[in-house]
Structure formats: structure tokens, C-alpha cells
Amino acid sequence: MTDPAHARPLDGPGGDAPAQELLPLAGYTVAVTAARRSEELGALLDRRGARVVHAPAIRIVPLSDDADLVAATREVLAQPVDLVVATTGVGFRGWLEAAEAWDLPLRDHLLTSRVLARGPKARGAIRGAGLVDAWSPESENSAEVLAHLLSGAEGPIEGRRIAVQLHGDPLPDLVSGLRAAGADVLTVPVYRWVLPEDTAPLRRLVGTIAARGVDAVTFTSAPAAASLLQVAGEEGVRAAVLAAFADAVLAVAVGPVTAAPLEEAGIRTVQPERARLGALARSVVSDLPARHPVLTSGPHTLQVRGHAAVLDGRLVELPPGPMAVLRALARRPGVVVSRPDLLSELSGGGDAHAVEMAVTRLRAALGAPVVETVVKRGYRLAV
């Protein structure tokens, strides 16, 4: 059986021209909730054939002029700092740049500190500032940073001054874990994440998720995941959103930290092995089509995707009515589905004639005898 997601180009009508190669995400709609680099992620998904919906769930508010950051920086400068945890490249770099603008000698002050990087971007920012990165976890996870510090690898924690650069999330587990071990923890809020100024796209998205109108939602930060759930609650569709993620919509998070608010709400997530946008896009490519089996009907193969079907490796775009009928039949391949049951799938309602028209249009679009009529009972996929 051929997987349509990797089908070779087919001959066009008459066999004299090759059809366009089927892209792996063709027929699917994927939402992007990122605030930063959303266009880059959207382009990665678009090149793979997806319809991309942009709905930023957060916006970043830099604190370069914020009194809290000034106060935190002065507190760091008040005494030598034993350890520094840099959680993000943009945040650590922004902190140093802000301190320089205020004529505060932060970089020189940190020359005597051991600076830990949560990930490669933070490590790059540390090195770019002329500082030495002492250690970074393989997982790029704050929990591993905490475990490393509590293990004694950096010496006793009790009584040590540790500065933690925050990245919009207060990192309560890391901070409270260090304080419980007796450390003097200085939190540095370089920027914070809040709801976007225009929340209309996000509010539309939670309604679309509730109605199962997207096939996957990507998340690149924990605050974005938390914001989406918050807005779903405000819109009165939180339960419907959770139900959609449970049976129809794939949640793809860039890593375990990002996934945490979703997992806490009972949403199962897919995560790439490495927390990178390219890896995130590849996870969508590998996991989304795998959720929809390729069915065999005589000499034909059929895969039902989000808003289209793939018949014998050929993408067939379908109007909402025929698509709803096909989706209902594909949920129980080979089983007869009654006209009343199919009618309930049609958003416009109607009567038995509406079902017959939708089936007629579906058959015409597919051009293959994969939908059978069972007299006086209904219709089924011939598999």
C-alpha cells in the first residue's frame, strides 16, 4: 500500500503530463500560536503543503525601561554572584544591553561568576558577551538545571547567591527548589509575556479548535499554551477545546517546558527530540498524517485528511458538505452509515435530499467507486 504522504508524482489526464507532487501536509490546516518567529514557522509548514492559520497567543513586553529590571540588576551588583542561570539567548543579551545603557557594570560583575546556559541560544549569548558558559543541560530544560545544581556539581548550594534570568515565565519550580536548598536566589525579569493587543485571532482560533476546524496547533512557549487555555475559558469553550484536542486536533509543543500547561490540562502533546522550529515542523509532518489511516478500496487507496482527500496519491479538495460525509464514512470504514446520521454531520442541516446531493458531489469529485449505496440503509466506504 502506498502512503500518499510520500507518493510519487502521477501522470496527469491522458498520461501526458505529470501531476504535482503531493506535499506531506497537503489537505491539513495547522495553527501557529508563536509571537516570535511565527512567520518562519509558518513558512516551514506552508512549504510542506499546510494551510497555516496565524493566531499569536502572547506578545513580548521588553523591560529595558522597567523599574523592576533596574532594581533586580542593582541587587545583583550589590554583592558578588556565585552562579548565574541564563535561560534564553534574547533575554540574557537584552539584560546585558539594558545594563550597559544604564551605565551599570553588569558584564564585568559577572566575570567572576559561573554562568550556566539552559540551551544553545543562551550559551551563544553568554559567549557573545565575552563570558564563559560553565555548563548546559542536554535537555534544554530548567528541571535538569535544578537537578544539576542540587547534585552538588557546582558545589554546595546553601548560602550561595544565584541570579536566575527569567524569560517571561517565573520558573517557580527552579526558583523554589534553589531557595529550599538554602540559596539566595535573585530573579531577573528581563521581559514578560502577556496577551496580544489584538486578541481577535486567538479568540477565533479557540472557537475553530472547539469546532475541530484545524488539524494541529503548534506551541513554542509555555505562556502561549497557557494563554490559549485562558482565552478558551473566557470564551466559554474550554471544555470543547479539551475535547477537540482529545480526539481530533493534534497539539505539537516544541519541548516539555512548553508542553507543561497543556499536559496539566490533560492534553496529550507531540514533541520533537530537539527544541527547534525545523524539528517542530518535522514532527507535524511525521505525526499528523499518521493519525489518518490509508484505506484500500479495490484498486484504490484513500486517505481522509482535514479538508481534503488523497485518492491514489492525488489530492482532492472537497466542499464542506461532501467532506463532512466522507469524514463520517471514514470514521467507520466498511460500516453502513444511515442518512439521518450523515444529515447530522451537515452543518447546514436539510433533509435526506441534502445527503444525496452531498454524496453525489463527493462521488463526482473522487471519480472512483469508493462510496457505496446500501439500499434503504445508507452509505459506506467500500473497503
XYZ file of C-alpha atoms in Angstrom:
383
model
C 0.000 0.000 0.000
C 1.360 3.417 -0.903
C 1.442 6.147 1.715
C 0.001 9.231 -0.046
C 2.138 11.485 2.089
C 5.160 10.225 0.179
C 3.560 9.362 -3.138
C 5.474 9.874 -6.352
C 4.003 12.229 -8.942
C 1.269 10.615 -11.014
C 0.547 11.078 -14.689
C -1.984 13.775 -15.386
C -5.069 13.432 -17.564
C -4.284 11.353 -20.600
C -0.938 10.345 -19.071
C 0.907 13.087 -20.935
C 1.767 15.418 -18.046
C 2.887 14.649 -14.516
C 0.616 15.793 -11.719
C 2.048 17.979 -9.000
C 3.848 16.031 -6.297
C 1.759 15.588 -3.170
C 3.196 17.539 -0.255
C 3.114 15.795 3.133
C 0.810 18.331 4.822
C -1.453 18.999 1.834
C -5.078 18.903 2.947
C -4.308 19.905 6.540
C -4.780 23.161 8.464
C -2.169 23.977 11.111
C -2.356 26.865 13.583
C 0.718 28.784 14.757
C 0.455 30.446 18.179
C 4.009 31.809 18.304
C 4.719 35.501 18.823
C 8.377 35.423 17.809
C 9.470 33.795 14.538
C 5.875 32.935 13.666
C 6.461 33.754 10.000
C 9.444 31.417 9.909
C 7.478 28.523 11.383
C 4.511 29.310 9.143
C 6.765 29.210 6.083
C 8.175 25.811 7.113
C 4.638 24.417 7.345
C 3.429 26.155 4.191
C 6.285 24.688 2.144
C 5.101 21.264 3.244
C 1.604 21.947 1.934
C -0.310 23.024 5.049
C -2.851 25.783 5.267
C -1.411 27.954 8.028
C -3.504 29.970 10.475
C -1.620 32.605 12.483
C -3.060 33.434 15.895
C -0.416 34.839 18.265
C -1.265 33.803 21.801
C 1.191 36.159 23.506
C 3.284 39.248 22.972
C 6.645 40.026 24.490
C 6.947 43.171 26.581
C 10.629 44.141 26.985
C 11.552 45.639 30.322
C 14.507 47.764 29.263
C 12.848 50.781 30.848
C 11.203 48.880 33.655
C 11.932 49.755 37.278
C 11.767 46.060 38.250
C 14.668 45.205 35.960
C 16.712 48.161 37.197
C 16.099 47.112 40.794
C 16.960 43.475 40.090
C 20.166 44.468 38.309
C 21.261 46.733 41.167
C 20.578 43.874 43.611
C 22.784 41.567 41.537
C 25.528 44.210 41.537
C 25.330 44.753 45.300
C 27.481 41.709 46.050
C 29.425 39.058 44.097
C 27.215 36.450 42.423
C 28.313 32.827 42.647
C 26.122 31.361 39.898
C 24.051 32.769 37.042
C 21.410 30.831 35.098
C 20.791 32.230 31.608
C 17.519 30.770 30.323
C 17.215 32.416 26.888
C 19.623 33.999 24.452
C 17.461 37.032 23.689
C 16.717 37.585 27.373
C 20.303 37.333 28.601
C 21.558 39.524 25.776
C 18.792 42.064 26.441
C 19.682 42.196 30.133
C 23.325 42.979 29.402
C 22.397 45.592 26.797
C 19.942 47.289 29.151
C 22.536 47.375 31.938
C 25.045 48.922 29.561
C 22.507 51.581 28.559
C 22.071 52.442 32.252
C 25.866 52.519 32.693
C 25.726 49.613 35.137
C 28.838 47.342 35.047
C 26.891 44.079 34.855
C 29.135 42.234 32.389
C 32.296 42.934 34.418
C 30.489 41.940 37.591
C 29.632 38.522 36.118
C 33.196 37.749 35.035
C 33.814 36.058 38.385
C 30.551 34.073 38.302
C 29.898 30.607 36.929
C 27.308 31.152 34.196
C 25.055 28.236 33.284
C 23.107 28.192 29.999
C 19.759 26.444 29.736
C 20.244 25.893 25.992
C 22.453 26.651 22.989
C 20.962 30.093 22.302
C 21.648 31.191 25.856
C 25.120 29.697 25.539
C 25.705 31.755 22.380
C 24.623 34.932 24.174
C 26.996 34.203 27.055
C 29.925 33.682 24.720
C 28.940 36.699 22.630
C 29.276 38.832 25.762
C 32.793 37.551 26.360
C 31.745 35.413 29.314
C 32.387 31.705 29.818
C 29.490 29.241 29.802
C 30.228 26.770 32.572
C 27.596 24.126 31.812
C 24.333 23.494 29.956
C 21.861 20.574 30.029
C 21.279 18.242 27.105
C 17.509 18.558 27.529
C 17.415 22.391 27.478
C 15.082 22.000 30.452
C 15.050 24.043 33.654
C 14.342 20.866 35.627
C 17.706 19.464 34.551
C 19.399 22.730 35.542
C 17.857 22.393 39.011
C 18.908 18.751 39.297
C 22.462 19.680 38.278
C 22.706 22.402 40.905
C 21.152 20.278 43.649
C 23.509 17.391 42.834
C 26.438 19.369 44.175
C 28.173 19.515 40.795
C 28.649 23.269 41.256
C 29.460 22.935 44.960
C 27.176 23.411 47.965
C 24.077 25.483 47.233
C 23.303 26.679 50.737
C 24.227 30.326 51.198
C 25.226 30.858 47.546
C 23.980 33.893 45.583
C 22.330 32.688 42.385
C 20.899 35.021 39.725
C 18.210 33.492 37.509
C 17.351 35.347 34.298
C 13.627 34.847 33.728
C 12.136 34.549 30.258
C 8.541 35.628 30.763
C 7.752 32.630 32.955
C 8.552 32.959 36.690
C 10.092 29.420 36.709
C 8.593 28.623 40.131
C 9.998 25.087 40.334
C 13.574 26.184 39.650
C 13.444 29.199 41.943
C 11.632 27.475 44.819
C 13.880 24.406 44.520
C 17.014 26.516 44.896
C 15.568 28.528 47.756
C 14.520 25.343 49.543
C 18.172 24.233 49.321
C 19.234 27.420 51.093
C 20.340 29.537 48.132
C 19.895 33.306 47.961
C 18.060 33.485 44.622
C 17.865 36.764 42.700
C 15.249 36.678 39.933
C 15.821 38.945 36.939
C 12.626 39.649 34.906
C 14.136 40.704 31.567
C 10.804 40.621 29.747
C 7.327 39.305 30.296
C 4.739 37.660 28.070
C 1.175 38.953 28.058
C -1.867 38.564 25.833
C -1.529 40.201 22.403
C -3.009 43.665 21.966
C -5.402 42.236 19.362
C -6.845 39.040 20.789
C -9.386 38.551 17.968
C -7.284 35.979 16.021
C -6.694 33.967 19.203
C -10.380 34.086 20.147
C -11.295 32.922 16.643
C -8.762 30.124 16.933
C -10.145 28.695 20.180
C -13.596 28.636 18.567
C -12.169 26.925 15.499
C -10.383 24.350 17.649
C -13.619 23.683 19.531
C -15.360 23.114 16.182
C -12.483 20.879 15.011
C -11.730 23.282 12.172
C -7.951 22.876 12.437
C -5.945 19.674 12.413
C -2.964 20.704 14.539
C -1.868 23.572 16.774
C 1.811 24.377 17.323
C 3.198 25.877 20.528
C 6.662 27.344 21.048
C 6.328 28.671 24.605
C 4.561 27.719 27.810
C 2.937 31.178 28.197
C 1.382 30.801 24.733
C -0.106 27.448 25.715
C -1.419 28.898 28.973
C -2.846 31.941 27.170
C -4.744 29.791 24.678
C -6.358 27.826 27.515
C -7.115 31.070 29.384
C -8.858 32.594 26.364
C -10.741 29.343 25.733
C -12.113 29.674 29.263
C -13.037 33.323 28.728
C -14.873 32.388 25.531
C -16.763 29.581 27.270
C -15.283 26.842 25.058
C -12.574 25.380 27.287
C -14.359 22.020 27.639
C -14.943 21.837 23.887
C -11.300 22.729 23.204
C -10.096 19.972 25.555
C -12.470 17.512 23.859
C -11.187 18.515 20.407
C -7.564 18.012 21.461
C -8.557 14.606 22.845
C -9.949 13.209 19.599
C -9.329 15.387 16.559
C -6.743 18.155 16.954
C -3.032 17.421 17.393
C -1.130 19.567 19.911
C 2.549 19.931 18.954
C 4.854 21.568 21.509
C 8.475 22.474 20.888
C 9.556 20.858 24.169
C 8.481 19.664 27.629
C 8.552 23.135 29.221
C 6.222 24.443 26.524
C 4.004 21.379 26.838
C 3.591 21.638 30.623
C 0.415 23.830 30.730
C -1.203 21.589 28.107
C -0.262 18.346 29.855
C -1.515 19.736 33.160
C -4.882 20.344 31.461
C -4.957 16.723 30.258
C -3.923 17.446 26.660
C -1.513 14.924 25.179
C 1.220 16.542 23.127
C 3.727 15.556 20.471
C 7.242 16.928 20.915
C 10.334 16.809 18.703
C 13.577 15.378 20.040
C 15.226 18.806 19.798
C 13.577 22.108 20.667
C 13.979 23.725 17.242
C 11.465 25.165 14.769
C 12.648 22.838 11.999
C 12.261 19.824 14.278
C 8.823 21.090 15.318
C 7.719 21.273 11.677
C 9.096 17.772 11.043
C 7.068 16.471 13.998
C 3.905 17.859 12.409
C 4.872 16.165 9.132
C 5.511 12.791 10.771
C 2.653 12.711 13.264
C -0.289 14.435 11.602
C -0.733 12.203 8.501
C -0.045 9.143 10.664
C -3.303 9.838 12.533
C -5.322 9.165 9.378
C -5.036 5.622 8.007
C -4.657 4.903 4.325
C -7.644 2.755 3.337
C -7.760 0.291 0.449
C -10.851 0.119 -1.749
C -10.347 -2.378 -4.551
C -7.509 -0.981 -6.673
C -7.692 2.405 -4.942
C -6.107 3.914 -1.843
C -7.872 6.634 0.119
C -6.770 8.846 2.999
C -9.152 11.349 4.547
C -7.338 14.462 5.727
C -8.552 17.661 7.338
C -10.202 19.446 4.423
C -9.336 17.145 1.522
C -8.962 13.526 0.496
C -5.970 11.787 -1.029
C -7.099 9.266 -3.634
C -4.357 7.157 -5.219
C -1.783 9.773 -4.257
C -3.829 12.632 -5.711
C -5.135 15.460 -3.524
C -8.875 16.053 -3.974
C -10.168 19.293 -2.459
C -13.781 18.918 -1.341
C -16.540 21.381 -0.370
C -17.668 21.268 3.280
C -20.754 19.078 2.690
C -19.076 16.234 0.750
C -16.070 16.486 3.093
C -18.303 16.065 6.146
C -19.930 12.991 4.597
C -16.587 11.446 3.686
C -15.202 12.112 7.149
C -18.224 10.429 8.747
C -17.878 7.385 6.484
C -14.133 7.169 7.127
C -14.631 7.034 10.889
C -16.228 3.609 10.361
C -14.843 2.264 7.073
C -16.942 -0.551 5.653
C -19.817 0.137 8.074
C -23.139 1.425 6.781
C -23.922 4.956 7.976
C -27.583 5.922 7.818
C -28.878 9.006 6.053
C -30.079 10.594 9.322
C -26.616 10.120 10.827
C -25.000 11.678 7.772
C -27.520 14.516 7.826
C -26.409 15.370 11.375
C -22.889 15.883 10.008
C -24.003 18.550 7.530
C -23.641 21.994 9.059
C -26.494 23.457 7.016
C -28.966 20.777 8.044
C -31.668 19.980 5.486
C -33.289 16.661 4.647
C -32.435 13.339 3.023
C -32.087 15.099 -0.319
C -29.198 17.181 1.106
C -27.389 13.949 1.959
C -27.985 12.530 -1.511
C -26.658 15.712 -3.111
C -23.571 15.681 -0.900
C -22.899 12.038 -1.784
C -23.393 12.763 -5.493
C -20.930 15.635 -5.359
C -18.480 13.512 -3.346
C -18.562 10.710 -5.907
C -18.109 13.149 -8.778
C -15.110 14.767 -7.110
C -13.416 11.480 -6.247
C -14.086 9.905 -9.622
C -13.703 6.404 -8.195
C -16.334 3.963 -6.857
C -15.282 4.062 -3.220
C -18.649 5.190 -1.773
C -21.352 2.505 -1.972
C -25.117 2.858 -1.587
C -26.738 0.245 0.611
C -30.401 0.248 -0.392
C -32.806 1.504 2.283
C -29.947 1.666 4.817
C -27.439 4.354 3.866
C -23.886 4.565 2.558
C -20.484 3.100 3.334
C -16.871 3.222 2.224
C -16.153 0.185 0.079
C -13.108 -1.143 1.926
